[in-house]
């Protein structure tokens, strides 16, 4: 826990520095509002830990760690929109669109998504990480959030609302979990291993480990959604049940 807290503090400082308040003010305010709203920073810490495990250090992994957190934040902003989960609370604060409006919230998410790749490409030290590894990391991250990862999981999750678990089976539910949540957690560890200089074998072992962590993470999140209060969660409790999500 001490390790997680220490690394999360480093990530917070790096995120604050990476996205300064500048013109146009409104979009940067919206980006920073959600990006710096707190959170456990599980993904960036996993990225840093994986990098250190294969012989790299925190500074080498930090651009990649920030990139995955920017993308995670984007997914939360978009998830909360009225056209998606229509939520009013995130990390104990009003959701982005409640503060800045739906139009700016969409654009803030878009900006974080694009800047994540810019930051990974430009802020990763070329003296430590080869261009080949940077390109590989960019490819891994893009795949994890596209139609083979996060987007796929979100689409199947939305289209599965109202379905009976007994009719679709555990495999269908696991597909949602693995793509919606585990894919980005998996990418976090893989990116850390890539920029840290890990071998192909080390990268794949960390990929498998992080995928299991991601699956567990979503299962626990679904359980907490129906067993904890909104105050305890920092987000609206019971929303999956109200939306008749397959996950409950």
mmCIF file of N, CA and C in Angstrom, residues 66-128:
data_model
loop_
_atom_site.group_PDB
_atom_site.id
_atom_site.type_symbol
_atom_site.label_atom_id
_atom_site.label_comp_id
_atom_site.label_asym_id
_atom_site.label_seq_id
_atom_site.Cartn_x
_atom_site.Cartn_y
_atom_site.Cartn_z
ATOM 1 N N UNK A 66 1.081 8.138 -17.470
ATOM 2 C CA UNK A 66 0.160 9.271 -17.617
ATOM 3 C C UNK A 66 -0.780 9.051 -18.797
ATOM 4 N N UNK A 67 -0.263 8.485 -19.867
ATOM 5 C CA UNK A 67 -1.082 8.242 -21.056
ATOM 6 C C UNK A 67 -2.252 7.311 -20.747
ATOM 7 N N UNK A 68 -1.992 6.230 -20.018
ATOM 8 C CA UNK A 68 -3.082 5.297 -19.727
ATOM 9 C C UNK A 68 -4.098 5.931 -18.778
ATOM 10 N N UNK A 69 -3.637 6.811 -17.891
ATOM 11 C CA UNK A 69 -4.576 7.473 -16.986
ATOM 12 C C UNK A 69 -5.396 8.523 -17.730
ATOM 13 N N UNK A 70 -4.803 9.192 -18.690
ATOM 14 C CA UNK A 70 -5.559 10.130 -19.523
ATOM 15 C C UNK A 70 -6.670 9.406 -20.276
ATOM 16 N N UNK A 71 -6.343 8.248 -20.819
ATOM 17 C CA UNK A 71 -7.335 7.476 -21.565
ATOM 18 C C UNK A 71 -8.402 6.918 -20.630
ATOM 19 N N UNK A 72 -7.992 6.470 -19.472
ATOM 20 C CA UNK A 72 -8.972 5.989 -18.487
ATOM 21 C C UNK A 72 -9.934 7.115 -18.099
ATOM 22 N N UNK A 73 -9.391 8.305 -17.886
ATOM 23 C CA UNK A 73 -10.222 9.456 -17.537
ATOM 24 C C UNK A 73 -11.182 9.797 -18.672
ATOM 25 N N UNK A 74 -10.690 9.743 -19.906
ATOM 26 C CA UNK A 74 -11.558 9.953 -21.064
ATOM 27 C C UNK A 74 -12.738 8.993 -21.051
ATOM 28 N N UNK A 75 -12.450 7.723 -20.747
ATOM 29 C CA UNK A 75 -13.520 6.723 -20.754
ATOM 30 C C UNK A 75 -14.554 7.005 -19.667
ATOM 31 N N UNK A 76 -14.109 7.542 -18.540
ATOM 32 C CA UNK A 76 -15.031 7.869 -17.455
ATOM 33 C C UNK A 76 -15.908 9.062 -17.833
ATOM 34 N N UNK A 77 -15.299 10.081 -18.426
ATOM 35 C CA UNK A 77 -16.059 11.264 -18.853
ATOM 36 C C UNK A 77 -17.149 10.844 -19.839
ATOM 37 N N UNK A 78 -16.783 10.034 -20.812
ATOM 38 C CA UNK A 78 -17.741 9.607 -21.829
ATOM 39 C C UNK A 78 -18.765 8.622 -21.268
ATOM 40 N N UNK A 79 -18.336 7.749 -20.372
ATOM 41 C CA UNK A 79 -19.263 6.806 -19.728
ATOM 42 C C UNK A 79 -20.389 7.532 -19.007
ATOM 43 N N UNK A 80 -20.063 8.650 -18.390
ATOM 44 C CA UNK A 80 -21.018 9.366 -17.551
ATOM 45 C C UNK A 80 -22.025 10.199 -18.343
ATOM 46 N N UNK A 81 -21.792 10.380 -19.632
ATOM 47 C CA UNK A 81 -22.673 11.207 -20.455
ATOM 48 C C UNK A 81 -24.095 10.652 -20.496
ATOM 49 N N UNK A 82 -25.091 11.524 -20.679
ATOM 50 C CA UNK A 82 -26.495 11.074 -20.749
ATOM 51 C C UNK A 82 -26.738 10.005 -21.809
ATOM 52 N N UNK A 83 -25.986 10.028 -22.905
ATOM 53 C CA UNK A 83 -26.178 9.030 -23.958
ATOM 54 C C UNK A 83 -25.568 7.678 -23.608
ATOM 55 N N UNK A 84 -24.798 7.634 -22.521
ATOM 56 C CA UNK A 84 -24.170 6.381 -22.092
ATOM 57 C C UNK A 84 -24.807 5.929 -20.766
ATOM 58 N N UNK A 85 -24.087 6.134 -19.651
ATOM 59 C CA UNK A 85 -24.610 5.693 -18.353
ATOM 60 C C UNK A 85 -25.419 6.763 -17.634
ATOM 61 N N UNK A 86 -25.351 7.994 -18.135
ATOM 62 C CA UNK A 86 -26.137 9.104 -17.588
ATOM 63 C C UNK A 86 -25.960 9.236 -16.077
ATOM 64 N N UNK A 87 -24.719 9.491 -15.662
ATOM 65 C CA UNK A 87 -24.406 9.557 -14.234
ATOM 66 C C UNK A 87 -24.087 10.985 -13.813
ATOM 67 N N UNK A 88 -24.400 11.290 -12.552
ATOM 68 C CA UNK A 88 -24.199 12.637 -12.014
ATOM 69 C C UNK A 88 -23.010 12.746 -11.084
ATOM 70 N N UNK A 89 -22.423 11.608 -10.705
ATOM 71 C CA UNK A 89 -21.376 11.607 -9.678
ATOM 72 C C UNK A 89 -20.205 10.742 -10.110
ATOM 73 N N UNK A 90 -18.986 11.267 -9.923
ATOM 74 C CA UNK A 90 -17.783 10.512 -10.240
ATOM 75 C C UNK A 90 -16.683 10.960 -9.287
ATOM 76 N N UNK A 91 -16.087 9.998 -8.583
ATOM 77 C CA UNK A 91 -15.029 10.287 -7.618
ATOM 78 C C UNK A 91 -15.471 11.324 -6.588
ATOM 79 N N UNK A 92 -16.735 11.215 -6.214
ATOM 80 C CA UNK A 92 -17.287 12.079 -5.183
ATOM 81 C C UNK A 92 -17.602 13.490 -5.633
ATOM 82 N N UNK A 93 -17.512 13.756 -6.919
ATOM 83 C CA UNK A 93 -17.769 15.099 -7.450
ATOM 84 C C UNK A 93 -18.771 15.019 -8.603
ATOM 85 N N UNK A 94 -19.418 16.137 -8.915
ATOM 86 C CA UNK A 94 -20.318 16.137 -10.088
ATOM 87 C C UNK A 94 -19.547 15.724 -11.336
ATOM 88 N N UNK A 95 -20.177 14.955 -12.195
ATOM 89 C CA UNK A 95 -19.517 14.496 -13.412
ATOM 90 C C UNK A 95 -19.190 15.672 -14.334
ATOM 91 N N UNK A 96 -18.299 15.427 -15.256
ATOM 92 C CA UNK A 96 -17.764 16.492 -16.099
ATOM 93 C C UNK A 96 -18.857 17.260 -16.848
ATOM 94 N N UNK A 97 -19.807 16.535 -17.409
ATOM 95 C CA UNK A 97 -20.838 17.216 -18.199
ATOM 96 C C UNK A 97 -21.800 18.012 -17.329
ATOM 97 N N UNK A 98 -21.890 17.676 -16.054
ATOM 98 C CA UNK A 98 -22.725 18.450 -15.138
ATOM 99 C C UNK A 98 -22.087 19.805 -14.820
ATOM 100 N N UNK A 99 -20.782 19.861 -14.908
ATOM 101 C CA UNK A 99 -20.058 21.093 -14.605
ATOM 102 C C UNK A 99 -19.815 21.934 -15.868
ATOM 103 N N UNK A 100 -19.407 21.269 -16.943
ATOM 104 C CA UNK A 100 -18.984 21.998 -18.144
ATOM 105 C C UNK A 100 -19.944 21.869 -19.329
ATOM 106 N N UNK A 101 -20.978 21.046 -19.186
ATOM 107 C CA UNK A 101 -21.900 20.835 -20.294
ATOM 108 C C UNK A 101 -21.493 19.630 -21.123
ATOM 109 N N UNK A 102 -22.465 19.036 -21.800
ATOM 110 C CA UNK A 102 -22.195 17.833 -22.582
ATOM 111 C C UNK A 102 -21.210 18.087 -23.715
ATOM 112 N N UNK A 103 -21.331 19.236 -24.375
ATOM 113 C CA UNK A 103 -20.458 19.513 -25.519
ATOM 114 C C UNK A 103 -18.992 19.579 -25.112
ATOM 115 N N UNK A 104 -18.702 20.313 -24.046
ATOM 116 C CA UNK A 104 -17.316 20.439 -23.597
ATOM 117 C C UNK A 104 -16.810 19.122 -23.006
ATOM 118 N N UNK A 105 -17.689 18.378 -22.347
ATOM 119 C CA UNK A 105 -17.286 17.086 -21.782
ATOM 120 C C UNK A 105 -16.841 16.117 -22.877
ATOM 121 N N UNK A 106 -17.591 16.078 -23.962
ATOM 122 C CA UNK A 106 -17.211 15.226 -25.092
ATOM 123 C C UNK A 106 -15.843 15.645 -25.626
ATOM 124 N N UNK A 107 -15.658 16.940 -25.790
ATOM 125 C CA UNK A 107 -14.404 17.456 -26.322
ATOM 126 C C UNK A 107 -13.241 17.259 -25.349
ATOM 127 N N UNK A 108 -13.516 17.356 -24.054
ATOM 128 C CA UNK A 108 -12.472 17.115 -23.053
ATOM 129 C C UNK A 108 -11.987 15.667 -23.132
ATOM 130 N N UNK A 109 -12.922 14.750 -23.288
ATOM 131 C CA UNK A 109 -12.554 13.350 -23.449
ATOM 132 C C UNK A 109 -11.750 13.131 -24.719
ATOM 133 N N UNK A 110 -12.199 13.740 -25.808
ATOM 134 C CA UNK A 110 -11.481 13.628 -27.080
ATOM 135 C C UNK A 110 -10.059 14.180 -26.959
ATOM 136 N N UNK A 111 -9.936 15.312 -26.280
ATOM 137 C CA UNK A 111 -8.631 15.951 -26.121
ATOM 138 C C UNK A 111 -7.681 15.088 -25.295
ATOM 139 N N UNK A 112 -8.202 14.480 -24.239
ATOM 140 C CA UNK A 112 -7.369 13.604 -23.405
ATOM 141 C C UNK A 112 -6.927 12.377 -24.189
ATOM 142 N N UNK A 113 -7.814 11.861 -25.017
ATOM 143 C CA UNK A 113 -7.483 10.680 -25.820
ATOM 144 C C UNK A 113 -6.342 10.988 -26.786
ATOM 145 N N UNK A 114 -6.462 12.072 -27.512
ATOM 146 C CA UNK A 114 -5.425 12.409 -28.488
ATOM 147 C C UNK A 114 -4.120 12.817 -27.807
ATOM 148 N N UNK A 115 -4.234 13.557 -26.707
ATOM 149 C CA UNK A 115 -3.025 14.011 -26.027
ATOM 150 C C UNK A 115 -2.278 12.849 -25.375
ATOM 151 N N UNK A 116 -2.993 11.800 -24.999
ATOM 152 C CA UNK A 116 -2.342 10.631 -24.396
ATOM 153 C C UNK A 116 -1.277 10.066 -25.336
ATOM 154 N N UNK A 117 -1.618 9.963 -26.620
ATOM 155 C CA UNK A 117 -0.668 9.416 -27.588
ATOM 156 C C UNK A 117 0.463 10.414 -27.879
ATOM 157 N N UNK A 118 0.113 11.700 -27.926
ATOM 158 C CA UNK A 118 1.137 12.726 -28.121
ATOM 159 C C UNK A 118 2.138 12.695 -26.968
ATOM 160 N N UNK A 119 1.624 12.599 -25.755
ATOM 161 C CA UNK A 119 2.486 12.607 -24.576
ATOM 162 C C UNK A 119 3.375 11.365 -24.535
ATOM 163 N N UNK A 120 2.806 10.220 -24.843
ATOM 164 C CA UNK A 120 3.584 8.985 -24.862
ATOM 165 C C UNK A 120 4.705 9.068 -25.893
ATOM 166 N N UNK A 121 4.391 9.619 -27.059
ATOM 167 C CA UNK A 121 5.371 9.687 -28.143
ATOM 168 C C UNK A 121 6.469 10.704 -27.885
ATOM 169 N N UNK A 122 6.103 11.864 -27.340
ATOM 170 C CA UNK A 122 7.061 12.958 -27.216
ATOM 171 C C UNK A 122 7.773 13.030 -25.868
ATOM 172 N N UNK A 123 7.098 12.580 -24.805
ATOM 173 C CA UNK A 123 7.691 12.723 -23.468
ATOM 174 C C UNK A 123 8.539 11.522 -23.052
ATOM 175 N N UNK A 124 8.406 10.400 -23.737
ATOM 176 C CA UNK A 124 9.239 9.238 -23.426
ATOM 177 C C UNK A 124 10.667 9.517 -23.874
ATOM 178 N N UNK A 125 11.613 9.325 -22.977
ATOM 179 C CA UNK A 125 13.009 9.668 -23.253
ATOM 180 C C UNK A 125 13.596 8.815 -24.375
ATOM 181 N N UNK A 126 14.028 9.479 -25.451
ATOM 182 C CA UNK A 126 14.649 8.769 -26.576
ATOM 183 C C UNK A 126 16.047 8.275 -26.221
ATOM 184 N N UNK A 127 16.602 8.810 -25.137
ATOM 185 C CA UNK A 127 17.922 8.361 -24.688
ATOM 186 C C UNK A 127 17.833 7.010 -23.971
ATOM 187 N N UNK A 128 16.643 6.683 -23.499
ATOM 188 C CA UNK A 128 16.461 5.452 -22.727
ATOM 189 C C UNK A 128 15.640 4.418 -23.485
#
